[in-house]
Every structure is written in C-alpha cells, then in structure tokens.
Amino acid sequence: MKRLVFLTARLPFPASSGRKNVMYNYCKILHETYGYDITVVSYLEEGDNSNAKPDFISNVIVLPNVSAKKKIKNLMVKTFFQRKWPMQVSLFWDPLNAVRIKKVLDEIKPDVVIADMVRMTEYAQEYQGYKIADLDDMLSIRYERQLAQNMASINPYGAYLYSLPKNIQKILSSSGMKTAILKSEVSLLKRYERNIAKSYNKTVFVADREAKILNNELNFDRAVAVPLGVDVEYYGEFFNKQEKSQHTIAFLGAMSVAHNEAGAIHFIRDIFPLIQKKVSDAKFIVVGGGITDQLKKAAKGNDSIVFTGRVEDVRTEVGKCQVFVCPLTFGSGIKTKNLEAMAMGIPVVTTTIGAENINAIDGQDWLVADDDQAFADQVVRVMTDTCLSERLTRNGNSYVKENFTWNVAKERMKQIV
C-alpha cells in the first residue's frame, strides 16, 4: 500500500470545524479512493483526542506543543530581526519537532507528504520526496484585508496571542503595534507563500481564484484548487426535519479566529440592535469555542445573545435556528459555514466577503448584503416571510448538493496524487 504522512497543526478529527472537516475528508478520500496508508503527525488543540482516530487513519503521532519561550525566540529572531518567516511559521516551529518529523519520514519513507497550511510547511522544506503544501487559502490576502478594518477592535493574532505571556500580550494589543505587525506579516506571507509554491511539488487551495493568482504570478501550474465539500447526507438529516425556534439567528465558527470574532462583534454591536427594533424577541446564537473577552464585552447586558461554546454536533444548535448569518467583513477562501447551513436547510444571509468563491445566486439561493441596515432588513425578511424562507431553504440545499459534494474534490485530487 502507498504511504502518506500528513503534517498538521491540529488533529483532522472529529470534523467539528471548517478546516478539520476539510482535512478529515481529504484523509478519507486519500485512503478509500486512492489507497494510501495514512500517518498523521500533529500538534493538539484543547479538546483533541488522538485516540479517537477514524479507521481510515492508520497512525497518529503527537508533537509536543511549542513552548512560549521558543515562540518568542522565533518571533524575535526569524520574524522581526531576520525577516525570514511569517508569524504563522514562527509560532509553530520547534527544532526538536523538526528532528522528530525527519525521523518519522526516514522510517516510513512515504510516497507523499502533505503539510497543513503555511504553519507546517517549514517542517518538510528539506524533504526530497514528493510533497504537497495544503495552504487552504492565501493568508496574505486575508491579512491584507484586515488592514482596512478598525484595528482597535480586532485581534489579528487569534488564539496564539493568549499563549504568550501577559506582558507580551499587552504590548502586541495596541492598535499601532497591531497595524505594524500586520503590515509586516502581509509582506512576509506574500514572499513565503510564493517560495513554498516553488519548493513544493503542488500547492493546494480551496478556491480556483487563489490558485490562478499564484500560477499567473509564478508562470507555472503547480497551484491546484481542490474545492472543499459538504457531507450533504450528514447535514441533510436536519433538512426540513427539525422544528425551527422562531426568530432565532445562528452564527458558527471558531471565535478565536480573527475574522469570526470581528464578524460576530460587528453583528452584535451594529446589526443585531437594528433587527431587535423590528423583531423584539429575536435571539442570536453564537456556536463555537474560543469565546473571547471582546465578544463577552460586546454582548454584555443583552440576554438575547447566547454563546454555546464548542459543541459536539453543530447541527443540534444551528439546525434549530430560523436564519444563519455570516457577517464577515474580511477573510479569504471559501466560508464552509455557509455551505453547511444551506445543506441543513437554513436560509443564509451573508456579506460579499462571506459569499466569495461560492457562486450561489443572491435572492435565489441566499441573500447578500454589506450595508448594516440592509443586512438587518434581510434577516428580518427571512424571519417574517414564510414564502421567502421556504424558497431559500429549498434552493440553498439544492445548490450545495449540486456544487459542493466531496465527489468534486475526489476528481480534483487526481491532479495532485
């Protein structure tokens, strides 16, 4: 049997978030369709259980987490002084783990190595065999868009900030420092993403647009789009079967991720009050772990906002809501959360950023609005217009079934393996 090693920053199981869902299904397809014996070499996030691996993954090797001391050293030397690595790489690099990974590769002698996102690609830079950089999306684009936002209310570092000492957190959290660091990170990421594309055999994105950008810039065709899919049978179990709670609005995502946190705060502060003026008993359900102090502060005093935290099955919370919102003001790639909601039969209201790289039709498959009042009005329409709600439910579900199943990803994977 062919052998494959997947280097990941988090376990690809269970499929409880957008990125984990992608990795989970990649592993499943690579084993069941293409016959690879898969070893996952991974860091652990809070709540991860390496013993709960699915049958299509043969082995899991856990890497010790990078210490705060090593993270600070990497940032000071590799990112700020040498300007060699973006922060995404520095925060996950440990020379001892590099030795551990090399030993695994020497022993297994895999036919293919896949590195998960920018943060893990450095570990396979020296590997001489066939290797794939699974970048998901272009972080340089996402971070460049963050620079156009009000930096006072945005944490561009995500959960990584809270793994650093308190005094370092305070320094990094000033608006001026965040802007300066983000500008530096965009510059470093642009260069690093292109160097990775040159040194790896294939670079994978979920969106065709981002693969084309890289191929056009570098004048080659190593970048490939493998569109993510949605388990329509799994999410479809809730399609028109669970009774909806009246006037409930759902949002889903890891809340420690900058674009999710900023989107939720923006909705709570600027859009939800406009909805409550017209639908006084409206409730906003935020589904996902990593609730930050900024989110709690934004929701303080409003009992109509509920944070569920991380849940085992997102369908139980999202599936009971009347409308799903994706109020993102920056980001990149494909927003899986929208596709999952549509597969569950939940009408979606999103922004242009949330709709990016998904060619659903506004007014037919979902509703798209960028202005706060217009966004609020569309949510109210869905909650109060039964005919509109039913039409979006049917069309959204059909759109996902026709365009975003994992069968499409299976065919695209032929190009890389």
Coordinates of N, CA and C in Angstrom, one line a residue, residues 38 40 48 67 81 86 108 117 126 131 137 160 168 171 213 237 267 282 304 321 324-325 366 378 396 411:
I38 N -2.3 6.1 5.9 CA -2.1 7.5 6.3 C -1.6 7.5 7.8
V40 N -0.7 10.5 10.5 CA -0.9 11.9 10.9 C 0.1 12.3 12.0
D48 N -8.7 18.0 21.8 CA -8.3 17.0 20.8 C -8.0 15.7 21.6
S67 N 6.9 25.7 23.2 CA 6.9 26.4 24.4 C 6.8 27.9 24.1
F81 N 13.8 40.1 13.3 CA 15.2 40.5 13.0 C 15.6 40.0 11.6
P86 N 7.1 34.3 8.4 CA 5.9 35.0 8.9 C 5.6 34.4 10.3
I108 N 9.3 5.8 7.7 CA 8.1 5.5 6.9 C 8.4 5.5 5.4
M117 N -1.3 23.9 5.8 CA -1.3 25.3 5.9 C 0.2 25.8 6.0
E126 N 13.0 20.6 3.7 CA 14.2 19.9 3.2 C 13.9 18.5 2.7
K131 N 6.0 16.2 -2.3 CA 5.3 16.9 -1.2 C 4.3 17.9 -1.7
D137 N -6.1 28.6 2.0 CA -6.4 29.8 1.3 C -5.1 30.7 1.4
Y160 N -3.4 32.5 19.3 CA -2.0 32.4 19.6 C -1.6 33.5 20.6
I168 N 3.7 40.4 27.1 CA 3.8 40.4 25.7 C 2.5 40.7 25.0
I171 N 1.7 44.4 25.0 CA 2.4 45.2 24.0 C 1.9 44.9 22.6
I213 N -4.3 33.0 -9.2 CA -3.4 34.1 -8.8 C -2.0 33.7 -8.7
E237 N -29.6 15.5 7.2 CA -30.5 14.8 8.2 C -31.4 15.9 8.9
F267 N -21.7 42.2 14.2 CA -23.2 41.8 14.1 C -23.8 42.2 15.5
A282 N -36.1 38.6 19.0 CA -35.0 37.9 18.2 C -33.9 37.4 19.2
S304 N -30.4 38.4 25.0 CA -30.9 37.7 23.8 C -29.7 37.1 23.0
C321 N -32.3 26.9 14.2 CA -32.4 28.3 14.1 C -33.2 28.6 12.8
F324 N -29.4 31.8 9.2 CA -28.0 31.7 9.5 C -27.4 33.0 9.0
V325 N -26.5 33.6 9.7 CA -25.8 34.8 9.2 C -24.3 34.6 9.2
W366 N -29.5 32.4 -1.6 CA -29.2 33.1 -0.3 C -29.4 34.6 -0.5
Q378 N -32.7 42.1 5.6 CA -32.8 40.8 5.0 C -33.0 39.7 6.0
G396 N -31.1 26.8 -1.5 CA -29.8 26.7 -0.9 C -29.3 25.2 -0.8
E411 N -12.3 14.1 -7.7 CA -11.8 14.2 -9.1 C -10.6 15.1 -9.1

